[in-house]
CSV table of C-alpha atoms and ligand atoms in Angstrom, one decimal:
chain,number,residue,atom,x,y,z
M,1,UNK,CA,0.0,0.0,0.0
M,2,UNK,CA,1.4,3.4,-0.9
M,3,UNK,CA,0.8,6.6,1.1
M,4,UNK,CA,0.8,10.2,0.1
M,5,UNK,CA,4.1,11.7,1.3
M,6,UNK,CA,4.9,15.2,2.7
M,7,UNK,CA,8.4,16.4,3.5
M,8,UNK,CA,9.6,18.8,6.2
M,9,UNK,CA,12.5,19.7,8.5
M,10,UNK,CA,10.6,19.2,11.7
M,11,UNK,CA,7.4,17.3,12.4
M,12,UNK,CA,5.7,18.3,15.7
M,13,UNK,CA,3.0,16.1,17.2
M,14,UNK,CA,0.8,18.3,19.5
M,15,UNK,CA,0.0,22.0,19.1
M,16,UNK,CA,0.2,23.1,22.7
M,17,UNK,CA,2.9,25.0,24.6
M,18,UNK,CA,5.9,22.8,23.9
M,19,UNK,CA,5.0,21.9,20.3
M,20,UNK,CA,4.1,25.3,19.0
M,21,UNK,CA,7.0,27.0,20.8
M,22,UNK,CA,9.3,24.6,19.1
M,23,UNK,CA,7.5,25.0,15.8
M,24,UNK,CA,7.5,28.8,15.9
M,25,UNK,CA,11.1,29.0,17.0
M,26,UNK,CA,12.3,26.7,14.2
M,27,UNK,CA,10.1,28.3,11.5
M,28,UNK,CA,11.3,31.8,12.4
M,29,UNK,CA,14.8,30.5,11.6
M,30,UNK,CA,13.7,29.1,8.2
M,31,UNK,CA,12.5,25.6,9.0
M,32,UNK,CA,9.6,24.0,7.1
M,33,UNK,CA,7.5,22.6,10.0
M,34,UNK,CA,4.4,20.4,10.0
M,35,UNK,CA,2.4,20.4,13.2
M,36,UNK,CA,-0.3,17.7,13.7
M,37,UNK,CA,-2.9,18.3,16.4
M,38,UNK,CA,-5.6,15.9,17.5
M,39,UNK,CA,-8.1,18.5,18.7
M,40,UNK,CA,-10.0,20.8,16.4
M,41,UNK,CA,-8.0,23.7,17.6
M,42,UNK,CA,-4.5,24.6,19.0
M,43,UNK,CA,-3.7,25.3,22.6
M,44,UNK,CA,-4.1,22.2,24.6
M,45,UNK,CA,-3.8,22.8,28.4
M,46,UNK,CA,-1.9,26.0,27.7
M,47,UNK,CA,-5.2,27.6,26.5
M,48,UNK,CA,-6.9,26.5,29.8
M,49,UNK,CA,-4.0,27.9,31.9
M,50,UNK,CA,-3.8,31.3,33.5
M,51,UNK,CA,-0.8,32.0,31.2
M,52,UNK,CA,1.6,32.7,34.1
M,53,UNK,CA,5.0,31.8,32.7
M,54,UNK,CA,7.1,31.3,35.9
M,55,UNK,CA,10.0,29.3,37.2
M,56,UNK,CA,12.3,28.8,40.1
M,57,UNK,CA,14.6,31.8,40.8
M,58,UNK,CA,17.8,29.7,40.5
M,59,UNK,CA,19.0,26.2,39.7
M,60,UNK,CA,19.4,25.6,43.4
M,61,UNK,CA,15.8,26.5,44.1
M,62,UNK,CA,14.8,24.4,41.1
M,63,UNK,CA,16.5,21.4,42.7
M,64,UNK,CA,14.7,22.0,46.0
M,65,UNK,CA,11.2,22.8,44.7
M,66,UNK,CA,11.1,21.0,41.3
M,67,UNK,CA,13.0,18.1,42.8
M,68,UNK,CA,13.6,16.4,39.5
M,69,UNK,CA,16.9,15.7,37.7
M,70,UNK,CA,19.2,18.7,38.3
M,71,UNK,CA,20.6,18.8,34.8
M,72,UNK,CA,17.0,19.0,33.3
M,73,UNK,CA,15.9,21.6,35.9
M,74,UNK,CA,18.9,23.7,34.9
M,75,UNK,CA,17.8,23.7,31.3
M,76,UNK,CA,14.6,25.4,32.3
M,77,UNK,CA,16.4,28.1,34.4
M,78,UNK,CA,19.0,28.7,31.7
M,79,UNK,CA,16.6,28.9,28.7
M,80,UNK,CA,13.9,30.9,30.6
M,81,UNK,CA,15.5,34.4,29.9
M,82,UNK,CA,15.8,33.5,26.2
M,83,UNK,CA,12.1,32.5,26.1
M,84,UNK,CA,11.0,35.7,27.7
M,85,UNK,CA,13.2,37.8,25.4
M,86,UNK,CA,11.7,35.9,22.4
M,87,UNK,CA,8.2,36.8,23.5
M,88,UNK,CA,9.1,40.5,24.0
M,89,UNK,CA,10.9,40.7,20.7
M,90,UNK,CA,7.7,39.4,18.9
M,91,UNK,CA,5.6,42.0,20.8
M,92,UNK,CA,3.7,39.4,22.9
M,93,UNK,CA,2.1,41.0,25.9
M,94,UNK,CA,4.3,40.3,29.0
M,95,UNK,CA,3.3,41.7,32.4
M,96,UNK,CA,5.5,43.2,35.1
M,97,UNK,CA,7.4,40.6,37.2
M,98,UNK,CA,5.2,38.8,39.8
M,99,UNK,CA,6.0,36.4,42.7
M,100,UNK,CA,4.5,33.0,42.0
M,101,UNK,CA,4.8,30.3,44.8
M,102,UNK,CA,8.5,29.7,45.3
M,103,UNK,CA,9.6,31.5,42.1
M,104,UNK,CA,9.0,34.5,39.8
M,105,UNK,CA,7.3,35.0,36.5
M,106,UNK,CA,5.1,37.0,34.2
M,107,UNK,CA,1.5,36.9,33.0
M,108,UNK,CA,1.8,36.5,29.2
M,109,UNK,CA,-0.8,36.6,26.5
M,110,UNK,CA,-0.7,32.9,25.8
M,111,UNK,CA,-3.2,33.1,22.9
M,112,UNK,CA,-1.1,35.7,21.2
M,113,UNK,CA,2.1,33.6,21.7
M,114,UNK,CA,0.7,30.4,20.3
M,115,UNK,CA,-1.2,32.0,17.4
M,116,UNK,CA,1.9,33.9,16.6
M,117,UNK,CA,3.8,30.6,16.4
M,118,UNK,CA,1.2,29.3,13.9
M,119,UNK,CA,1.7,32.4,11.8
M,120,UNK,CA,5.5,31.8,11.8
M,121,UNK,CA,5.0,28.2,10.7
M,122,UNK,CA,2.7,29.2,7.8
M,123,UNK,CA,4.9,32.1,6.8
M,124,UNK,CA,7.8,29.7,6.4
M,125,UNK,CA,5.8,27.3,4.2
M,126,UNK,CA,4.7,24.9,6.8
M,127,UNK,CA,1.3,23.8,8.1
M,128,UNK,CA,-0.7,23.2,11.3
M,129,UNK,CA,-3.3,20.5,10.7
M,130,UNK,CA,-6.2,19.6,13.0
M,131,UNK,CA,-8.1,16.5,14.0
M,132,UNK,CA,-5.1,14.6,12.9
M,133,UNK,CA,-2.9,12.2,14.9
M,134,UNK,CA,-0.1,9.7,14.5
M,135,UNK,CA,-0.5,5.9,14.2
M,136,UNK,CA,3.2,5.1,14.2
M,137,UNK,CA,6.6,6.7,13.8
M,138,UNK,CA,8.6,5.8,10.7
M,139,UNK,CA,12.1,4.5,11.2
M,140,UNK,CA,14.9,3.6,8.8
M,141,UNK,CA,17.0,0.4,9.0
M,142,UNK,CA,19.4,2.0,11.5
M,143,UNK,CA,16.5,2.9,13.8
M,144,UNK,CA,16.5,6.6,13.0
M,145,UNK,CA,13.1,8.2,13.3
M,146,UNK,CA,12.3,9.6,9.8
M,147,UNK,CA,8.8,11.0,10.4
M,148,UNK,CA,5.4,9.5,11.1
M,149,UNK,CA,2.3,8.1,9.6
M,150,UNK,CA,-0.4,10.7,10.3
M,151,UNK,CA,-4.1,9.8,10.4
M,152,UNK,CA,-7.0,12.0,9.5
M,153,UNK,CA,-10.6,11.0,8.9
M,154,UNK,CA,-9.9,11.5,5.1
M,155,UNK,CA,-7.0,9.1,5.2
M,156,UNK,CA,-3.4,8.6,6.1
M,157,UNK,CA,-0.3,10.6,5.0
M,158,UNK,CA,3.3,9.8,5.7
M,159,UNK,CA,5.2,12.9,6.8
M,160,UNK,CA,9.0,12.5,6.2
M,161,UNK,CA,11.0,14.7,8.6
M,162,UNK,CA,14.6,15.2,9.6
M,163,UNK,CA,13.4,15.5,13.2
M,164,UNK,CA,10.2,14.5,15.0
M,165,UNK,CA,9.1,16.1,18.2
M,166,UNK,CA,6.6,14.4,20.5
M,167,UNK,CA,4.6,17.1,22.4
M,168,UNK,CA,1.2,15.5,23.1
M,169,UNK,CA,1.0,16.8,26.7
M,170,UNK,CA,1.5,13.8,28.9
M,171,UNK,CA,-0.8,10.8,29.9
M,172,UNK,CA,-3.1,12.4,32.5
M,173,UNK,CA,-6.2,11.6,30.3
M,174,UNK,CA,-5.5,7.9,30.4
M,175,UNK,CA,-6.9,6.1,33.5
M,176,UNK,CA,-5.0,2.9,32.8
M,177,UNK,CA,-1.6,4.7,32.5
M,178,UNK,CA,-2.4,6.8,35.6
M,179,UNK,CA,-2.9,3.6,37.6
M,180,UNK,CA,0.2,2.0,36.2
M,181,UNK,CA,2.6,4.9,36.6
M,182,UNK,CA,1.2,6.9,39.5
M,183,UNK,CA,-0.9,4.9,41.9
M,184,UNK,CA,-3.9,2.5,41.6
M,185,UNK,CA,-6.1,5.2,43.2
M,186,UNK,CA,-5.1,7.5,40.3
M,187,UNK,CA,-7.3,5.5,37.9
M,188,UNK,CA,-10.4,7.5,39.1
M,189,UNK,CA,-8.7,10.8,39.6
M,190,UNK,CA,-10.5,13.9,38.3
M,191,UNK,CA,-8.9,15.3,35.1
M,192,UNK,CA,-7.9,19.0,35.3
M,193,UNK,CA,-6.5,19.4,31.9
M,194,UNK,CA,-7.3,19.2,28.2
M,195,UNK,CA,-9.0,15.8,27.4
M,196,UNK,CA,-6.7,14.9,24.5
M,197,UNK,CA,-3.4,14.1,26.3
M,198,UNK,CA,-3.8,10.4,26.9
M,199,UNK,CA,-0.3,9.1,26.5
M,200,UNK,CA,0.1,9.0,22.7
M,201,UNK,CA,3.6,10.5,23.0
M,202,UNK,CA,4.6,7.8,25.5
M,203,UNK,CA,3.3,5.0,23.3
M,204,UNK,CA,5.0,6.3,20.1
M,205,UNK,CA,8.3,7.1,21.8
M,206,UNK,CA,8.4,3.7,23.4
M,207,UNK,CA,7.6,1.8,20.2
M,208,UNK,CA,10.5,3.6,18.6
M,209,UNK,CA,12.9,2.4,21.4
M,210,UNK,CA,12.5,5.2,23.9
M,211,UNK,CA,12.5,4.6,27.6
M,212,UNK,CA,9.7,5.7,30.0
M,213,UNK,CA,10.7,7.0,33.4
M,214,UNK,CA,8.4,4.6,35.2
M,215,UNK,CA,10.0,5.4,38.6
M,216,UNK,CA,8.8,9.0,38.5
M,217,UNK,CA,5.3,8.8,39.9
M,218,UNK,CA,5.0,12.6,40.3
M,219,UNK,CA,2.3,14.7,38.7
M,220,UNK,CA,1.1,18.3,38.9
M,221,UNK,CA,-2.4,18.9,40.1
M,222,UNK,CA,-4.5,20.5,42.8
M,223,UNK,CA,-6.9,19.5,45.6
M,224,UNK,CA,-10.5,20.3,44.7
M,225,UNK,CA,-13.7,20.2,46.6
M,226,UNK,CA,-16.4,17.8,45.5
M,227,UNK,CA,-18.0,19.2,42.3
M,228,UNK,CA,-21.7,19.0,41.4
M,229,UNK,CA,-20.5,18.2,37.9
M,230,UNK,CA,-16.9,18.0,36.9
M,231,UNK,CA,-15.6,18.8,33.4
M,232,UNK,CA,-16.5,22.5,33.0
M,233,UNK,CA,-13.2,24.2,32.7
M,234,UNK,CA,-14.1,27.0,35.1
M,235,UNK,CA,-14.1,24.5,37.9
M,236,UNK,CA,-10.4,23.8,37.4
M,237,UNK,CA,-9.4,27.0,39.2
M,238,UNK,CA,-12.6,27.8,41.1
M,239,UNK,CA,-12.7,24.6,43.1
M,240,UNK,CA,-8.9,24.3,43.6
M,241,UNK,CA,-7.9,24.7,47.2
M,242,UNK,CA,-4.6,26.4,46.5
M,243,UNK,CA,-4.2,27.4,50.2
M,244,UNK,CA,-4.0,23.8,51.5
M,245,UNK,CA,-0.3,24.5,52.2
M,246,UNK,CA,-1.5,26.7,55.1
M,247,UNK,CA,-4.1,24.2,56.2
M,248,UNK,CA,-4.0,20.7,57.7
M,249,UNK,CA,-4.9,17.5,55.9
M,250,UNK,CA,-6.3,14.4,57.6
M,251,UNK,CA,-7.0,11.0,56.0
M,252,UNK,CA,-9.9,8.7,56.9
M,253,UNK,CA,-7.9,7.4,59.8
M,254,UNK,CA,-7.8,10.9,61.2
M,255,UNK,CA,-4.0,11.1,60.6
M,256,UNK,CA,-1.9,13.8,58.9
M,257,UNK,CA,0.1,12.2,56.2
M,258,UNK,CA,2.4,14.8,54.7
M,259,UNK,CA,4.1,18.2,55.2
M,260,UNK,CA,1.2,20.2,53.9
M,261,UNK,CA,3.3,23.4,53.9
M,262,UNK,CA,5.4,22.3,50.9
M,263,UNK,CA,2.6,23.1,48.5
M,264,UNK,CA,-0.9,22.2,47.3
M,265,UNK,CA,0.6,20.4,44.3
M,266,UNK,CA,2.5,18.0,46.6
M,267,UNK,CA,-0.5,17.6,48.8
M,268,UNK,CA,-2.4,16.4,45.8
M,269,UNK,CA,0.3,13.8,45.1
M,270,UNK,CA,0.1,12.5,48.7
M,271,UNK,CA,-3.7,12.6,48.9
M,272,UNK,CA,-4.1,10.2,45.9
M,273,UNK,CA,-2.2,7.6,47.9
M,274,UNK,CA,-4.6,7.8,50.9
M,275,UNK,CA,-7.6,5.5,51.5
M,276,UNK,CA,-10.3,6.4,49.0
M,277,UNK,CA,-8.0,9.2,47.7
M,278,UNK,CA,-9.6,11.9,49.8
M,279,UNK,CA,-8.8,14.0,52.9
M,280,UNK,CA,-10.3,16.6,55.2
M,281,UNK,CA,-8.7,20.0,54.6
M,282,UNK,CA,-8.9,22.0,57.8
M,283,UNK,CA,-8.0,25.6,58.5
M,284,UNK,CA,-8.9,28.3,61.0
M,285,UNK,CA,-10.1,31.9,60.9
M,286,UNK,CA,-6.6,33.3,60.5
M,287,UNK,CA,-5.8,31.1,57.5
M,288,UNK,CA,-9.2,31.9,56.0
M,289,UNK,CA,-8.5,35.6,56.2
M,290,UNK,CA,-4.9,35.5,55.1
M,291,UNK,CA,-5.0,32.8,52.4
M,292,UNK,CA,-8.4,31.1,51.6
M,293,UNK,CA,-9.9,34.4,50.4
M,294,UNK,CA,-6.8,35.8,48.7
M,295,UNK,CA,-5.8,35.1,45.0
M,296,UNK,CA,-2.8,32.8,44.3
M,297,UNK,CA,-1.3,35.2,41.9
M,298,UNK,CA,-1.7,39.0,41.7
M,299,UNK,CA,-3.7,38.8,38.4
M,300,UNK,CA,-6.3,36.4,39.7
M,301,UNK,CA,-9.6,37.6,41.2
M,302,UNK,CA,-10.0,37.2,45.0
M,303,UNK,CA,-12.7,34.7,46.1
M,304,UNK,CA,-13.8,32.9,49.3
M,305,UNK,CA,-12.7,29.4,48.3
M,306,UNK,CA,-14.9,27.8,51.0
M,307,UNK,CA,-18.1,29.6,50.0
M,308,UNK,CA,-17.4,28.8,46.3
M,309,UNK,CA,-16.8,25.2,47.1
M,310,UNK,CA,-20.1,24.9,49.1
M,311,UNK,CA,-22.1,26.6,46.3
M,312,UNK,CA,-20.8,24.0,43.9
M,313,UNK,CA,-21.4,20.7,45.7
M,314,UNK,CA,-18.7,20.8,48.3
M,315,UNK,CA,-18.9,18.8,51.6
M,316,UNK,CA,-17.8,21.1,54.4
M,317,UNK,CA,-18.6,22.8,57.6
M,318,UNK,CA,-17.8,26.1,59.4
M,319,UNK,CA,-17.4,24.9,63.0
M,320,UNK,CA,-17.4,27.1,66.1
M,321,UNK,CA,-15.4,24.5,68.1
M,322,UNK,CA,-13.4,21.4,67.8
M,323,UNK,CA,-16.2,19.1,68.8
M,324,UNK,CA,-18.3,20.2,65.8
M,325,UNK,CA,-15.3,19.4,63.6
M,326,UNK,CA,-15.0,15.9,65.0
M,327,UNK,CA,-18.7,15.2,64.4
M,328,UNK,CA,-18.5,16.4,60.9
M,329,UNK,CA,-15.5,14.1,60.2
M,330,UNK,CA,-17.3,11.1,61.7
M,331,UNK,CA,-20.5,11.7,59.8
M,332,UNK,CA,-18.5,11.6,56.6
M,333,UNK,CA,-16.6,8.3,57.2
M,334,UNK,CA,-13.5,9.8,58.8
M,335,UNK,CA,-12.2,8.9,62.3
M,336,UNK,CA,-13.3,12.1,64.0
M,337,UNK,CA,-11.9,11.3,67.5
M,338,UNK,CA,-8.5,10.4,66.0
M,339,UNK,CA,-8.5,13.6,64.0
M,340,UNK,CA,-9.1,15.7,67.1
M,341,UNK,CA,-6.2,14.0,68.9
M,342,UNK,CA,-4.0,14.6,65.9
M,343,UNK,CA,-5.1,18.3,65.8
M,344,UNK,CA,-4.4,18.7,69.5
M,345,UNK,CA,-0.9,17.1,68.9
M,346,UNK,CA,-0.3,19.5,66.0
M,347,UNK,CA,-1.3,22.6,68.1
M,348,UNK,CA,1.0,21.5,71.0
M,349,UNK,CA,3.9,20.9,68.7
M,350,UNK,CA,3.3,24.1,66.8
M,351,UNK,CA,3.6,26.0,70.1
M,352,UNK,CA,6.4,24.0,71.8
M,353,UNK,CA,8.2,21.7,69.4
M,354,UNK,CA,7.8,22.3,65.7
M,355,UNK,CA,11.3,20.9,65.1
M,356,UNK,CA,10.2,17.4,66.2
M,357,UNK,CA,6.7,17.3,64.7
M,358,UNK,CA,5.8,14.3,62.5
M,359,UNK,CA,4.8,14.7,59.8
M,360,UNK,CA,6.9,17.9,59.7
M,361,UNK,CA,5.9,21.4,58.8
M,362,UNK,CA,8.8,23.0,57.1
M,363,UNK,CA,7.4,26.3,55.6
M,364,UNK,CA,4.7,27.5,58.0
M,365,UNK,CA,3.9,26.0,61.4
M,366,UNK,CA,1.3,28.0,63.3
M,367,UNK,CA,-1.4,26.6,65.6
M,368,UNK,CA,-5.0,26.1,64.2
M,369,UNK,CA,-6.7,27.7,67.2
M,370,UNK,CA,-8.8,30.6,66.0
M,371,UNK,CA,-12.5,29.9,65.6
M,372,UNK,CA,-14.4,29.5,63.4
M,373,UNK,CA,-12.8,26.4,61.8
M,374,UNK,CA,-13.3,25.5,58.2
M,375,UNK,CA,-13.3,21.8,57.1
M,376,UNK,CA,-13.7,20.7,53.5
M,377,UNK,CA,-13.4,17.2,52.0
M,378,UNK,CA,-10.9,17.4,49.1
M,379,UNK,CA,-10.0,15.2,46.2
M,380,UNK,CA,-6.9,15.1,43.9
M,381,UNK,CA,-7.3,16.4,40.4
M,382,UNK,CA,-4.5,15.9,37.8
M,383,UNK,CA,-3.2,18.6,35.4
M,384,UNK,CA,-0.1,16.9,33.9
M,385,UNK,CA,2.2,14.0,34.5
M,386,UNK,CA,6.0,14.1,35.2
M,387,UNK,CA,6.9,10.5,34.3
M,388,UNK,CA,7.3,10.8,30.5
M,389,UNK,CA,9.9,9.7,28.1
M,390,UNK,CA,13.5,9.9,29.2
M,391,UNK,CA,15.3,12.7,27.5
M,392,UNK,CA,18.8,14.3,27.7
M,393,UNK,CA,19.4,18.0,28.1
M,394,UNK,CA,19.0,18.5,24.4
M,395,UNK,CA,15.4,17.1,24.5
M,396,UNK,CA,16.5,13.9,22.6
M,397,UNK,CA,14.6,10.8,23.6
M,398,UNK,CA,16.9,8.1,25.2
M,399,UNK,CA,16.7,4.4,25.2
M,400,UNK,CA,17.1,2.2,28.3
M,401,UNK,CA,20.9,2.3,27.8
M,402,UNK,CA,21.0,6.1,27.8
M,403,UNK,CA,21.6,6.3,24.0
M,404,UNK,CA,19.7,8.8,21.9
M,405,UNK,CA,16.9,7.4,19.6
M,406,UNK,CA,18.2,9.3,16.5
M,407,UNK,CA,15.8,11.8,15.0
M,408,UNK,CA,13.4,11.8,18.0
M,409,UNK,CA,12.7,14.6,20.5
M,410,UNK,CA,10.2,15.1,23.3
M,411,UNK,CA,9.3,18.2,25.2
M,412,UNK,CA,6.7,19.5,27.7
M,413,UNK,CA,4.7,16.9,29.6
M,414,UNK,CA,5.7,14.1,27.2
M,415,UNK,CA,9.3,14.3,28.5
M,416,UNK,CA,10.0,13.0,32.0
M,417,UNK,CA,12.4,13.9,34.8
M,418,UNK,CA,12.5,17.6,34.9
M,419,UNK,CA,10.3,17.5,38.1
M,420,UNK,CA,10.1,14.8,40.8
M,421,UNK,CA,7.5,15.3,43.5
M,422,UNK,CA,7.7,19.0,43.1
M,423,UNK,CA,6.7,21.7,40.6
M,424,UNK,CA,8.1,25.0,39.3
M,425,UNK,CA,5.8,25.9,36.4
M,426,UNK,CA,4.4,23.9,33.5
M,427,UNK,CA,4.4,26.5,30.8
M,428,UNK,CA,8.0,27.5,31.3
M,429,UNK,CA,9.1,23.8,31.3
M,430,UNK,CA,7.2,23.2,28.1
M,431,UNK,CA,8.4,26.4,26.3
M,432,UNK,CA,12.1,26.1,27.3
M,433,UNK,CA,12.3,22.4,26.3
M,434,UNK,CA,10.3,23.2,23.1
M,435,UNK,CA,13.0,25.8,22.2
M,436,UNK,CA,15.7,23.4,23.2
M,437,UNK,CA,14.2,20.7,20.9
M,438,UNK,CA,14.2,23.2,18.0
M,439,UNK,CA,17.8,24.0,18.6
M,440,UNK,CA,18.8,20.4,18.7
M,441,UNK,CA,17.1,20.0,15.4
M,442,UNK,CA,19.5,22.6,14.1
M,443,UNK,CA,17.6,25.8,14.4
M,444,UNK,CA,19.7,28.0,16.7
A,501,LIG,C1,-6.5,25.0,34.5
A,501,LIG,C2,-5.0,25.1,34.2
A,501,LIG,C3,-4.3,26.1,34.7
A,501,LIG,C4,-2.9,26.2,34.4
A,501,LIG,N1,-2.2,27.3,34.8
A,501,LIG,C5,-0.9,27.3,34.6
A,501,LIG,C6,-0.1,28.5,34.9
A,501,LIG,O1,-0.7,29.6,35.2
A,501,LIG,N2,1.2,28.5,34.7
A,501,LIG,C7,1.9,27.4,34.3
A,501,LIG,O2,3.1,27.4,34.2
A,501,LIG,N3,1.2,26.2,33.9
A,501,LIG,C8,-0.1,26.2,34.0
A,501,LIG,N4,-0.8,25.1,33.7
A,501,LIG,C9,-0.1,23.9,33.1
A,501,LIG,C10,0.3,24.2,31.6
A,501,LIG,O3,-0.9,24.5,30.9
A,501,LIG,C11,0.9,22.9,31.0
A,501,LIG,O4,2.0,22.6,31.8
A,501,LIG,C12,1.4,23.1,29.6
A,501,LIG,O5,0.4,23.5,28.8
A,501,LIG,C13,2.0,21.8,29.1
A,501,LIG,O6,2.4,22.0,27.8
A,501,LIG,P1,2.5,20.8,26.8
A,501,LIG,O7,2.8,21.3,25.4
A,501,LIG,O8,3.2,19.7,27.3
A,501,LIG,O9,0.9,20.3,26.7
A,501,LIG,P2,-0.3,21.0,26.1
A,501,LIG,O10,-0.2,22.5,26.2
A,501,LIG,O11,-1.5,20.5,26.8
A,501,LIG,O12,-0.3,20.6,24.6
A,501,LIG,C14,-0.5,19.3,24.2
A,501,LIG,C15,-1.2,19.2,22.8
A,501,LIG,O13,-1.1,18.0,22.2
A,501,LIG,C16,-2.3,17.6,21.7
A,501,LIG,N5,-2.4,16.1,21.5
A,501,LIG,C17,-2.7,15.2,22.5
A,501,LIG,N6,-2.6,14.0,21.9
A,501,LIG,C18,-2.3,14.1,20.6
A,501,LIG,C19,-2.1,13.2,19.5
A,501,LIG,N7,-2.2,11.9,19.7
A,501,LIG,N8,-1.8,13.7,18.3
A,501,LIG,C20,-1.7,15.1,18.1
A,501,LIG,N9,-1.9,16.0,19.1
A,501,LIG,C21,-2.2,15.5,20.3
A,501,LIG,C22,-3.3,18.2,22.7
A,501,LIG,O14,-4.6,18.3,22.1
A,501,LIG,C23,-2.7,19.5,23.0
A,501,LIG,O15,-3.1,20.5,22.1
A,501,LIG,C24,-2.2,25.1,33.8
A,501,LIG,C25,-3.0,24.0,33.3
A,501,LIG,C26,-4.4,24.0,33.5
A,501,LIG,C27,-5.2,22.9,32.9
């Protein structure tokens, strides 16, 4: 059987942050690029995001908070200034600097950036095609990836390319892979991302000889209150309990199970491993005033997260005393008495022995003793996976012996290892590795 054939310098699979950043960068330097996108439009999770392009303030902080492979974390820090300069040079709207979690960044016009990349691709004679995916990568006798067989409802086309970049956005949309690579409880986790990223990049990379970092069980996500109906994109931020790093979390046995103060994203990771993958998130009047009603970044609107959760199906209580908290916990299948004992231990240690508390509190350790108390049952929701294809610092996919699979690149959430059980920005990771991939393909 013969297939229609197209030729290009760079074939990109996935038109999100990593894929289009690579495509635009290469096209601006003269490459003919073909981008295939499964959805009927560009943007992926990047278009659902707040567009805050941020990272850790130094490689040392990246190591601490991203907690992935130092060499990959360094690539993000090193390439970040170049990425910002590229946006500014093209006239993309970039805000003033803002503090974001344990780093810094900018609010950018993400739509302008990605649409601008499409324009660059088309201007250089390339194409971005929709509702198209890839059935298999093409390889020559030596194992070099030479393009891919693309599939559209009208038929199949072989795209021959000097380099192929996998940028399909991770495997969070695939319950089977979530349970295999993250935790068996992760099979039923709520999806807080685009619906198309279901592990195609992993499958294609692996079939071509690439290795998957199966030991990296990390992912980025947030704890959310119970929704009336999940799926509407506005819930992704509305119901996220970003302030859980200032609260306490208790599992069904009434036990704390992690250092909550590290961040809501790591709390999400730890909660999926708890019985029935849920927890009670508890905070007091001080935390409510200082964190649960304040925006996570300067550009987001303030909102009372507890009130919004309760208006949309949340299970919670505003309690005037500890006894009411215990009753609420017991009524919802948690061990209320054990939870109150644990809370009392926490308050004692916060006052007299934070340094020997277990689990520890490394970032903020103040007693929860100002009524009223807020308790909300929370569930993990996943935004993207960390355990993708093994890559080197040039974004080349590696096999299980550490050798590059020739011609094959991966960036963004399809690539594994940049983060461990930590997080320092998804957009910056995708954009910097997208640019890195384009450079490795020869477009400096
Ligand atoms: C609600 C929300 C808020 C966020 N806020 C922020 C934020 O403020 N700051 C930040 O740094 N990060 C944020 N993120 C995370 C950020 O959006 C992602 O980390 C980033 O978009 C990942 O880039 P990517 O290119 O890997 O994936 P994506 O941007 O998701 O792109 C992947 C693309 O591949 C396509 N695709 C999937 N499968 C195939 C296939 N088989 N064939 C062809 N195409 C395919 C998808 O449709 C998609 O277009 C947020 C995410 C969400 C959901």
